[in-house]
Amino acid sequence: METKMKTLSRSTLLAIAVAAPGAYSAEELEEIVVTADFRQTQLMTSAASVSVLGELQFEERGAQHLEDVLSAAPNVSWSTGASRSRFIQMRGVGDLEQYAEPKYYPSVGVIVDDLELGSAANAGMLFDVSQVEVLRGPQGTRFGASAHAGLVKISSKAPTDEFEAQLSGGVGNYGSYRYGGVVSGPLGEQVSGRIAVQQNKGDGYLENRALGRDDSNGYDEVTARGRLLWRPSDTASYDLAVFSFNADNGYDAYSLDNDRNSWADQPGADEQDTLAFTAKGAWQLGNSSLQATATHLDADLYYGYDADWVSPELCARFTCSGGFDTAQEIFERDRTQDTLEVRWLGGGETLDRGDLRYVAGLYANRNDEDLDYAYPSAWFGLYESSSRYQTERYALYGELEYGLSDRLSVSGGVRVERFEDDYRDSNGVAHDNSDDLYNGELSLQYDLSDNSFLYATLALASKPGGVNVAASSQFAFMSPEFQGFMQGNLRFDSESLFNREVGYKTRQFDGRLALRTALFYTTRDAAQLESWMWDESAGLWIGYLDSGSDATAYGLELESSFDLTASVQLFANLGWLETEVDEINTYDLDAGDFVSKRDREQSKSPGYQYSVGVRARFPAGFSGAIEAEGRDESYFGYYHDGKLDSYDLFNANLTWSNGDITVNLWGRNLSDEDYATHGLYFGADPRDDFGAWSNQSYYQLGAPRTYGLDVSWWL
């Protein structure tokens, strides 16, 4: 622990000792609004642990995707396991990867405006986005199972009442470039619209030595947004949005030597073609209002990779024991999602003594997914299967807020959900189930003064159980001992999460210091934990969710900024986390037997995280920032004891703007540190000189030193 704190202290001092871009003023801080709750709330008086990342942070990091900014939020981790980091964990809770499992409802939800992305979260692009809200802890009353452990909301920019247009583009190392355009403005007295389109492309950060290519892990992403806003009167508005995302990304991410050189002769792909529509209406009815939202999402998802990682070229250079397999694993999904929500809000804008506000709502969600799976292998032959998985969720919810005094208020919310699922596959496996899920929240909020706010919250959240799809489909092909273990694990139970939290937010020294802190303690009953087993006799990797254990977590989040002068601002975001899984039973690859692991830290739960730095404004339109970020080591699975090492990264940018034109020079991971974002443990290396087929840890590396120049021009 002493070594961890020394590393953190050195990084903090270094970041605060250097100067760089544009600081928020106290007035600007007051305008930061959290939109993910029933009512919009100022960040400094929201009764939750929330990070709001805006265009300033996007600019400082040269961010194009959600994964480029998430590390700025305390106690937020992510796993790659794909071409993008679409698997998010908050306070140690969240999904780690996706193969055959549907994952409509990840523990941490990602939404774009009102659209739930679920397993289509690769579409978390930041072009023409106003802000990203990161809500830690269960959001059960508002979102139910869609935000069991937290939520990330991406808010796109709305149509404007005056005409504006923007052209933007940029280039960077590793063959990266992007270009896009935005047009927004009135289409009549009551109608305004906005269209934004961008292409983002790059070669990736890996060399494929077998094929002589440097783009086998590259990305090619096209994002398009369109919105129409119609306000026929002062009491009614209608919002129609279209969202399209097309990704033709490679997936060639792992190396036998844990470097950036691949020997795969069949590099994979992570492709997505998503089209979604959102329609929203709002009507003001005296002191109350009615809101209705409907969404439709249609996504074609292709995910495949070279399952053996090797090629004839490797075994021509080295001696390979037993030769090598030629195998791929391929997942082709066709997914549709429909949601409908109607909500009634009543009461005034304030919560003074005796004031009452209320919310009542109905929600429905249906997901259908067809999956075609294939595993062609020279050693094990061709295994194919197809499946259909359907789920339905219906919810009734309500919330009351009451002003006990002019400074003290209380709120309580309840959400009851009905969950039903149905699974069928080509191997004759069939399951259906239903669950009743209960979510609730009780919160006290107290204005200590005009500048300080205190809250205390109790929140109960539930996540549905379901089918372990891959394990059910593979069951007939497993070895007898694995069949015996999995017999009681073909389904996983619903999980209950109970969070206790207190928070304090304040602004001091004439608004120059902004401080937000939260202390939490969370317990999970029947915690849904991802695990894996290797059945060597059958040649099967068996992935499943294990719900046989309970888990706990507690920790602290702190976010602060201090205006040192009118043009220099210091900032520090810190997270501390302690987690424990009571007991999990799994198969140990090294022992070759089933084992029980007790009092184990949760996967992807680093003990500390930080993002600290300084930003400044300079004369003649220049601004800049220097930032240090890092995190502690953490386990990356339960079937082994491998860990992702701790790391420290440094980022910086320099911007010039004259109001119409902005030029931004940015760099991330300037020290070019190798660090891992995900890991696997098994025997993959056939080379005799490297311990042929011995179990080893393999890491998917994060981005190396990247830099670029972006230009935007407002017409």
CSV table of C-alpha atoms in Angstrom, one decimal, residues 186-556:
chain,number,residue,atom,x,y,z
A,186,PRO,CA,-34.3,26.6,-38.2
A,187,LEU,CA,-36.5,25.0,-40.8
A,188,GLY,CA,-39.4,27.2,-40.1
A,189,GLU,CA,-40.8,29.3,-37.2
A,190,GLN,CA,-41.5,26.2,-35.1
A,191,VAL,CA,-39.1,23.6,-36.5
A,192,SER,CA,-35.3,23.2,-36.2
A,193,GLY,CA,-33.0,20.5,-37.4
A,194,ARG,CA,-29.5,19.2,-37.1
A,195,ILE,CA,-27.4,16.7,-39.1
A,196,ALA,CA,-23.9,15.5,-38.2
A,197,VAL,CA,-21.8,13.0,-40.1
A,198,GLN,CA,-18.2,11.8,-39.4
A,199,GLN,CA,-15.8,9.2,-40.6
A,200,ASN,CA,-13.0,8.1,-38.2
A,201,LYS,CA,-10.3,5.8,-39.5
A,202,GLY,CA,-6.9,4.4,-38.4
A,203,ASP,CA,-4.6,1.4,-38.8
A,204,GLY,CA,-4.6,0.4,-35.2
A,205,TYR,CA,-1.5,-0.2,-33.1
A,206,LEU,CA,-0.3,-3.7,-34.1
A,207,GLU,CA,1.9,-5.3,-36.8
A,208,ASN,CA,0.8,-8.6,-38.2
A,209,ARG,CA,4.1,-10.3,-39.0
A,210,ALA,CA,2.4,-13.3,-40.7
A,211,LEU,CA,0.6,-11.2,-43.3
A,212,GLY,CA,3.0,-8.2,-43.4
A,213,ARG,CA,0.2,-5.8,-42.5
A,214,ASP,CA,0.0,-2.9,-40.1
A,215,ASP,CA,-3.8,-2.5,-40.2
A,216,SER,CA,-5.2,-5.9,-39.2
A,217,ASN,CA,-6.4,-4.3,-35.9
A,218,GLY,CA,-7.5,-1.0,-37.6
A,219,TYR,CA,-10.8,0.8,-37.3
A,220,ASP,CA,-13.2,2.4,-39.8
A,221,GLU,CA,-16.2,4.0,-38.2
A,222,VAL,CA,-18.9,6.2,-39.7
A,223,THR,CA,-21.3,8.0,-37.4
A,224,ALA,CA,-24.4,9.9,-38.5
A,225,ARG,CA,-27.0,11.7,-36.4
A,226,GLY,CA,-30.1,13.6,-37.5
A,227,ARG,CA,-32.6,15.4,-35.2
A,228,LEU,CA,-35.8,17.4,-35.8
A,229,LEU,CA,-37.3,19.5,-33.0
A,230,TRP,CA,-40.8,20.8,-33.4
A,231,ARG,CA,-42.3,23.3,-30.9
A,232,PRO,CA,-45.9,24.0,-32.1
A,233,SER,CA,-46.7,25.9,-28.9
A,234,ASP,CA,-45.2,27.0,-25.5
A,235,THR,CA,-46.7,23.8,-24.0
A,236,ALA,CA,-45.8,21.1,-26.5
A,237,SER,CA,-42.6,19.9,-28.2
A,238,TYR,CA,-41.7,16.9,-30.3
A,239,ASP,CA,-38.2,15.5,-31.0
A,240,LEU,CA,-37.4,12.9,-33.7
A,241,ALA,CA,-33.9,11.5,-33.9
A,242,VAL,CA,-32.2,9.1,-36.3
A,243,PHE,CA,-28.8,7.5,-35.4
A,244,SER,CA,-26.6,5.4,-37.6
A,245,PHE,CA,-23.3,3.8,-36.9
A,246,ASN,CA,-21.3,1.6,-39.2
A,247,ALA,CA,-18.0,0.1,-38.1
A,248,ASP,CA,-15.7,-2.0,-40.2
A,249,ASN,CA,-13.1,-2.7,-37.6
A,250,GLY,CA,-10.4,-5.3,-37.4
A,251,TYR,CA,-9.8,-7.5,-34.4
A,252,ASP,CA,-6.2,-8.8,-34.1
A,253,ALA,CA,-5.4,-7.7,-30.6
A,254,TYR,CA,-3.3,-10.4,-28.9
A,255,SER,CA,0.3,-11.4,-29.2
A,256,LEU,CA,2.1,-14.5,-28.0
A,257,ASP,CA,4.9,-12.3,-26.7
A,258,ASN,CA,2.7,-9.7,-25.2
A,259,ASP,CA,3.9,-7.0,-27.6
A,260,ARG,CA,2.4,-5.4,-30.6
A,261,ASN,CA,3.4,-8.1,-33.1
A,262,SER,CA,0.7,-10.7,-34.2
A,263,TRP,CA,1.3,-14.0,-35.9
A,264,ALA,CA,-2.4,-14.6,-36.7
A,265,ASP,CA,-3.0,-15.8,-40.3
A,266,GLN,CA,-6.8,-15.3,-40.0
A,267,PRO,CA,-7.2,-11.9,-38.2
A,268,GLY,CA,-10.7,-11.2,-37.0
A,269,ALA,CA,-13.2,-8.4,-37.3
A,270,ASP,CA,-15.5,-6.4,-35.1
A,271,GLU,CA,-18.2,-5.0,-37.4
A,272,GLN,CA,-21.4,-3.3,-36.6
A,273,ASP,CA,-24.2,-1.8,-38.7
A,274,THR,CA,-26.8,-0.1,-36.5
A,275,LEU,CA,-29.8,2.0,-37.4
A,276,ALA,CA,-32.0,3.5,-34.6
A,277,PHE,CA,-34.9,5.9,-34.3
A,278,THR,CA,-36.1,7.8,-31.3
A,279,ALA,CA,-39.4,9.8,-31.1
A,280,LYS,CA,-40.2,11.9,-28.0
A,281,GLY,CA,-43.1,14.1,-27.1
A,282,ALA,CA,-43.5,16.5,-24.1
A,283,TRP,CA,-46.7,18.3,-23.1
A,284,GLN,CA,-47.0,20.9,-20.3
A,285,LEU,CA,-50.3,20.6,-18.5
A,286,GLY,CA,-50.4,23.4,-15.9
A,287,ASN,CA,-48.0,22.5,-13.0
A,288,SER,CA,-47.5,19.0,-14.4
A,289,SER,CA,-46.2,17.5,-17.7
A,290,LEU,CA,-46.5,14.4,-19.7
A,291,GLN,CA,-43.6,12.8,-21.6
A,292,ALA,CA,-43.6,9.9,-24.0
A,293,THR,CA,-40.5,8.2,-25.7
A,294,ALA,CA,-40.3,5.4,-28.2
A,295,THR,CA,-37.1,3.9,-29.6
A,296,HIS,CA,-36.3,1.3,-32.2
A,297,LEU,CA,-32.8,-0.2,-32.7
A,298,ASP,CA,-31.7,-2.6,-35.4
A,299,ALA,CA,-28.1,-3.9,-35.2
A,300,ASP,CA,-26.2,-6.4,-37.3
A,301,LEU,CA,-23.1,-7.4,-35.3
A,302,TYR,CA,-20.2,-9.5,-36.5
A,303,TYR,CA,-17.4,-10.5,-34.1
A,304,GLY,CA,-14.7,-13.0,-35.0
A,305,TYR,CA,-11.1,-13.7,-34.3
A,306,ASP,CA,-8.2,-16.1,-35.0
A,307,ALA,CA,-8.7,-18.5,-32.1
A,308,ASP,CA,-5.2,-20.1,-32.3
A,309,TRP,CA,-3.2,-16.9,-32.9
A,310,VAL,CA,-0.6,-18.6,-35.0
A,311,SER,CA,0.3,-19.3,-38.6
A,312,PRO,CA,2.6,-21.4,-40.8
A,313,GLU,CA,5.1,-18.5,-40.8
A,314,LEU,CA,5.5,-18.8,-37.0
A,315,CYS,CA,6.2,-22.5,-37.0
A,316,ALA,CA,8.6,-22.2,-40.0
A,317,ARG,CA,10.7,-19.8,-37.8
A,318,PHE,CA,10.3,-21.7,-34.5
A,319,THR,CA,9.9,-25.3,-33.5
A,320,CYS,CA,6.2,-25.9,-32.7
A,321,SER,CA,5.3,-28.9,-30.6
A,322,GLY,CA,2.4,-30.8,-32.2
A,323,GLY,CA,2.2,-28.3,-35.0
A,324,PHE,CA,-0.6,-25.7,-34.9
A,325,ASP,CA,-4.3,-25.4,-35.1
A,326,THR,CA,-6.1,-23.4,-37.8
A,327,ALA,CA,-9.2,-22.1,-35.9
A,328,GLN,CA,-11.6,-19.2,-35.8
A,329,GLU,CA,-14.4,-18.3,-33.6
A,330,ILE,CA,-17.2,-16.4,-35.3
A,331,PHE,CA,-20.4,-14.7,-33.9
A,332,GLU,CA,-23.0,-13.2,-36.2
A,333,ARG,CA,-25.9,-11.4,-34.5
A,334,ASP,CA,-29.1,-9.8,-35.8
A,335,ARG,CA,-30.6,-7.8,-32.9
A,336,THR,CA,-33.7,-5.7,-32.6
A,337,GLN,CA,-34.8,-3.6,-29.7
A,338,ASP,CA,-38.0,-1.7,-29.1
A,339,THR,CA,-38.8,0.5,-26.0
A,340,LEU,CA,-41.7,2.6,-25.0
A,341,GLU,CA,-42.0,4.8,-21.9
A,342,VAL,CA,-44.7,7.2,-20.7
A,343,ARG,CA,-44.1,9.4,-17.7
A,344,TRP,CA,-46.1,11.9,-15.7
A,345,LEU,CA,-44.3,14.6,-13.7
A,346,GLY,CA,-46.0,16.9,-11.3
A,347,GLY,CA,-45.1,19.7,-8.8
A,348,GLY,CA,-43.2,22.9,-9.0
A,349,GLU,CA,-39.6,23.7,-9.8
A,350,THR,CA,-38.5,24.1,-6.2
A,351,LEU,CA,-38.6,22.0,-3.0
A,352,ASP,CA,-39.2,24.5,-0.3
A,353,ARG,CA,-41.0,23.6,3.0
A,354,GLY,CA,-44.2,21.8,2.1
A,355,ASP,CA,-43.5,21.5,-1.6
A,356,LEU,CA,-44.3,18.1,-3.2
A,357,ARG,CA,-43.1,16.8,-6.6
A,358,TYR,CA,-43.9,13.4,-8.1
A,359,VAL,CA,-43.2,11.1,-11.0
A,360,ALA,CA,-45.2,8.1,-12.3
A,361,GLY,CA,-44.3,6.1,-15.3
A,362,LEU,CA,-44.7,3.0,-17.4
A,363,TYR,CA,-41.9,1.3,-19.4
A,364,ALA,CA,-41.7,-1.6,-21.8
A,365,ASN,CA,-38.6,-3.2,-23.5
A,366,ARG,CA,-38.4,-6.0,-26.0
A,367,ASN,CA,-35.1,-7.5,-27.4
A,368,ASP,CA,-34.8,-10.2,-30.0
A,369,GLU,CA,-31.5,-11.7,-31.0
A,370,ASP,CA,-30.6,-14.3,-33.6
A,371,LEU,CA,-27.1,-15.7,-33.3
A,372,ASP,CA,-25.2,-17.8,-35.8
A,373,TYR,CA,-22.0,-19.3,-34.2
A,374,ALA,CA,-19.2,-21.1,-35.9
A,375,TYR,CA,-15.9,-22.6,-34.7
A,376,PRO,CA,-14.0,-24.1,-37.7
A,377,SER,CA,-10.9,-25.9,-36.4
A,378,ALA,CA,-8.3,-28.1,-38.1
A,379,TRP,CA,-8.0,-30.1,-34.8
A,380,PHE,CA,-11.6,-30.2,-33.6
A,381,GLY,CA,-13.5,-29.9,-36.9
A,382,LEU,CA,-16.4,-27.6,-37.6
A,383,TYR,CA,-18.8,-26.8,-34.8
A,384,GLU,CA,-21.8,-24.6,-35.7
A,385,SER,CA,-25.0,-23.6,-33.9
A,386,SER,CA,-27.8,-21.1,-34.2
A,387,SER,CA,-30.0,-19.7,-31.5
A,388,ARG,CA,-32.8,-17.2,-30.8
A,389,TYR,CA,-33.0,-15.3,-27.5
A,390,GLN,CA,-36.0,-13.1,-26.7
A,391,THR,CA,-36.6,-11.0,-23.6
A,392,GLU,CA,-39.3,-8.7,-22.5
A,393,ARG,CA,-39.4,-6.2,-19.6
A,394,TYR,CA,-42.4,-4.3,-18.3
A,395,ALA,CA,-42.0,-1.8,-15.5
A,396,LEU,CA,-44.2,0.5,-13.3
A,397,TYR,CA,-42.4,3.2,-11.3
A,398,GLY,CA,-42.9,6.2,-9.2
A,399,GLU,CA,-41.1,8.8,-7.2
A,400,LEU,CA,-42.1,11.4,-4.5
A,401,GLU,CA,-40.0,14.4,-3.4
A,402,TYR,CA,-41.1,16.5,-0.4
A,403,GLY,CA,-39.6,19.6,1.2
A,404,LEU,CA,-39.3,19.1,4.9
A,405,SER,CA,-37.9,22.6,5.2
A,406,ASP,CA,-36.4,25.2,3.0
A,407,ARG,CA,-33.1,23.4,3.2
A,408,LEU,CA,-34.0,19.7,3.8
A,409,SER,CA,-35.9,17.5,1.5
A,410,VAL,CA,-36.6,13.8,1.2
A,411,SER,CA,-37.3,11.6,-1.9
A,412,GLY,CA,-38.3,8.1,-2.4
A,413,GLY,CA,-38.8,6.0,-5.5
A,414,VAL,CA,-40.0,2.4,-6.3
A,415,ARG,CA,-39.8,0.5,-9.6
A,416,VAL,CA,-41.4,-2.9,-10.1
A,417,GLU,CA,-40.3,-4.8,-13.2
A,418,ARG,CA,-41.6,-8.0,-14.9
A,419,PHE,CA,-38.9,-9.8,-16.8
A,420,GLU,CA,-39.5,-12.8,-19.2
A,421,ASP,CA,-37.0,-14.6,-21.5
A,422,ASP,CA,-37.1,-17.4,-24.0
A,423,TYR,CA,-34.1,-19.2,-25.5
A,424,ARG,CA,-34.0,-21.9,-28.3
A,425,ASP,CA,-31.0,-23.2,-30.2
A,426,SER,CA,-30.2,-25.8,-32.9
A,427,ASN,CA,-28.9,-28.2,-30.4
A,428,GLY,CA,-32.3,-28.8,-28.9
A,429,VAL,CA,-31.7,-26.6,-25.8
A,430,ALA,CA,-34.7,-24.6,-24.7
A,431,HIS,CA,-35.3,-22.4,-21.6
A,432,ASP,CA,-37.8,-19.9,-20.6
A,433,ASN,CA,-38.1,-18.0,-17.3
A,434,SER,CA,-39.7,-15.0,-15.6
A,435,ASP,CA,-38.6,-12.8,-12.7
A,436,ASP,CA,-40.2,-10.1,-10.7
A,437,LEU,CA,-37.6,-7.4,-10.0
A,438,TYR,CA,-37.8,-4.7,-7.3
A,439,ASN,CA,-35.9,-1.4,-7.3
A,440,GLY,CA,-36.1,1.3,-4.7
A,441,GLU,CA,-34.4,4.4,-3.4
A,442,LEU,CA,-34.7,6.6,-0.4
A,443,SER,CA,-32.6,9.9,-0.2
A,444,LEU,CA,-32.2,12.9,2.1
A,445,GLN,CA,-30.8,16.1,0.7
A,446,TYR,CA,-29.7,19.0,2.8
A,447,ASP,CA,-28.4,22.5,1.7
A,448,LEU,CA,-25.8,23.2,4.4
A,449,SER,CA,-25.5,26.7,2.9
A,450,ASP,CA,-25.8,28.4,-0.4
A,451,ASN,CA,-22.5,26.8,-1.4
A,452,SER,CA,-22.6,23.4,0.2
A,453,PHE,CA,-24.8,20.4,-0.3
A,454,LEU,CA,-25.1,17.0,1.6
A,455,TYR,CA,-27.0,13.9,0.6
A,456,ALA,CA,-27.5,10.4,2.0
A,457,THR,CA,-29.0,7.6,-0.1
A,458,LEU,CA,-30.2,4.0,0.2
A,459,ALA,CA,-30.7,2.2,-3.1
A,460,LEU,CA,-31.9,-1.3,-3.9
A,461,ALA,CA,-31.4,-2.6,-7.5
A,462,SER,CA,-32.2,-5.9,-9.1
A,463,LYS,CA,-30.9,-7.5,-12.3
A,464,PRO,CA,-32.6,-10.5,-14.0
A,465,GLY,CA,-31.3,-14.0,-14.1
A,466,GLY,CA,-31.1,-15.8,-17.4
A,467,VAL,CA,-29.7,-18.6,-19.5
A,468,ASN,CA,-26.0,-19.3,-19.8
A,469,VAL,CA,-26.3,-19.6,-23.5
A,470,ALA,CA,-22.9,-21.0,-24.5
A,471,ALA,CA,-22.8,-23.5,-21.6
A,472,SER,CA,-26.4,-24.7,-22.4
A,473,SER,CA,-25.6,-25.1,-26.1
A,474,GLN,CA,-22.3,-27.0,-25.4
A,475,PHE,CA,-23.6,-29.1,-22.5
A,476,ALA,CA,-24.0,-32.3,-24.6
A,477,PHE,CA,-20.4,-32.1,-25.8
A,478,MET,CA,-18.8,-31.5,-22.4
A,479,SER,CA,-16.7,-34.1,-20.5
A,480,PRO,CA,-18.7,-35.9,-17.7
A,481,GLU,CA,-17.0,-34.0,-14.9
A,482,PHE,CA,-17.8,-30.6,-16.5
A,483,GLN,CA,-21.4,-31.7,-17.2
A,484,GLY,CA,-21.7,-32.5,-13.5
A,485,PHE,CA,-20.3,-29.1,-12.5
A,486,MET,CA,-22.5,-27.2,-15.0
A,487,GLN,CA,-25.7,-29.1,-14.4
A,488,GLY,CA,-26.7,-26.6,-11.7
A,489,ASN,CA,-25.2,-23.6,-13.6
A,490,LEU,CA,-27.0,-23.6,-16.9
A,491,ARG,CA,-29.1,-20.7,-15.6
A,492,PHE,CA,-28.0,-17.9,-13.3
A,493,ASP,CA,-30.1,-16.3,-10.7
A,494,SER,CA,-31.3,-12.7,-10.5
A,495,GLU,CA,-28.9,-10.4,-8.5
A,496,SER,CA,-29.8,-7.9,-5.8
A,497,LEU,CA,-27.6,-4.9,-5.1
A,498,PHE,CA,-27.9,-2.7,-2.1
A,499,ASN,CA,-26.0,0.6,-2.0
A,500,ARG,CA,-25.5,3.0,0.9
A,501,GLU,CA,-24.0,6.3,0.0
A,502,VAL,CA,-23.3,9.7,1.5
A,503,GLY,CA,-22.0,12.6,-0.5
A,504,TYR,CA,-20.8,16.2,0.0
A,505,LYS,CA,-20.5,18.9,-2.6
A,506,THR,CA,-19.3,22.4,-2.0
A,507,ARG,CA,-17.9,25.5,-3.6
A,508,GLN,CA,-15.5,27.6,-1.6
A,509,PHE,CA,-13.2,30.6,-1.9
A,510,ASP,CA,-15.6,32.7,-3.9
A,511,GLY,CA,-16.4,29.7,-6.2
A,512,ARG,CA,-12.7,29.1,-7.0
A,513,LEU,CA,-12.8,25.7,-5.4
A,514,ALA,CA,-15.3,23.0,-6.4
A,515,LEU,CA,-15.3,19.8,-4.5
A,516,ARG,CA,-17.5,16.7,-4.9
A,517,THR,CA,-17.1,13.6,-2.7
A,518,ALA,CA,-19.0,10.3,-2.2
A,519,LEU,CA,-18.5,7.5,0.3
A,520,PHE,CA,-20.3,4.2,-0.5
A,521,TYR,CA,-20.8,0.7,0.8
A,522,THR,CA,-22.4,-1.9,-1.6
A,523,THR,CA,-23.5,-5.5,-1.0
A,524,ARG,CA,-24.5,-7.9,-3.8
A,525,ASP,CA,-26.6,-11.0,-3.2
A,526,ALA,CA,-26.2,-13.8,-5.9
A,527,ALA,CA,-23.6,-11.7,-7.6
A,528,GLN,CA,-23.4,-12.4,-11.3
A,529,LEU,CA,-19.7,-13.1,-11.9
A,530,GLU,CA,-18.2,-14.0,-15.3
A,531,SER,CA,-16.0,-17.1,-15.3
A,532,TRP,CA,-14.4,-19.5,-17.7
A,533,MET,CA,-13.4,-23.2,-17.8
A,534,TRP,CA,-11.3,-25.2,-20.3
A,535,ASP,CA,-12.5,-28.7,-21.0
A,536,GLU,CA,-9.4,-30.1,-22.6
A,537,SER,CA,-10.9,-33.5,-23.4
A,538,ALA,CA,-13.8,-32.0,-25.3
A,539,GLY,CA,-11.8,-29.0,-26.7
A,540,LEU,CA,-14.3,-26.5,-25.3
A,541,TRP,CA,-14.0,-23.2,-23.6
A,542,ILE,CA,-17.0,-22.9,-21.4
A,543,GLY,CA,-18.0,-19.4,-20.4
A,544,TYR,CA,-20.8,-18.7,-18.0
A,545,LEU,CA,-22.2,-16.3,-15.3
A,546,ASP,CA,-21.8,-17.7,-11.8
A,547,SER,CA,-24.4,-16.5,-9.3
A,548,GLY,CA,-23.4,-18.7,-6.4
A,549,SER,CA,-21.6,-16.1,-4.3
A,550,ASP,CA,-22.2,-12.8,-2.6
A,551,ALA,CA,-19.9,-9.8,-2.8
A,552,THR,CA,-19.2,-6.5,-1.1
A,553,ALA,CA,-17.5,-3.2,-2.1
A,554,TYR,CA,-16.8,0.1,-0.4
A,555,GLY,CA,-14.8,3.1,-1.4
A,556,LEU,CA,-14.6,6.8,-2.0
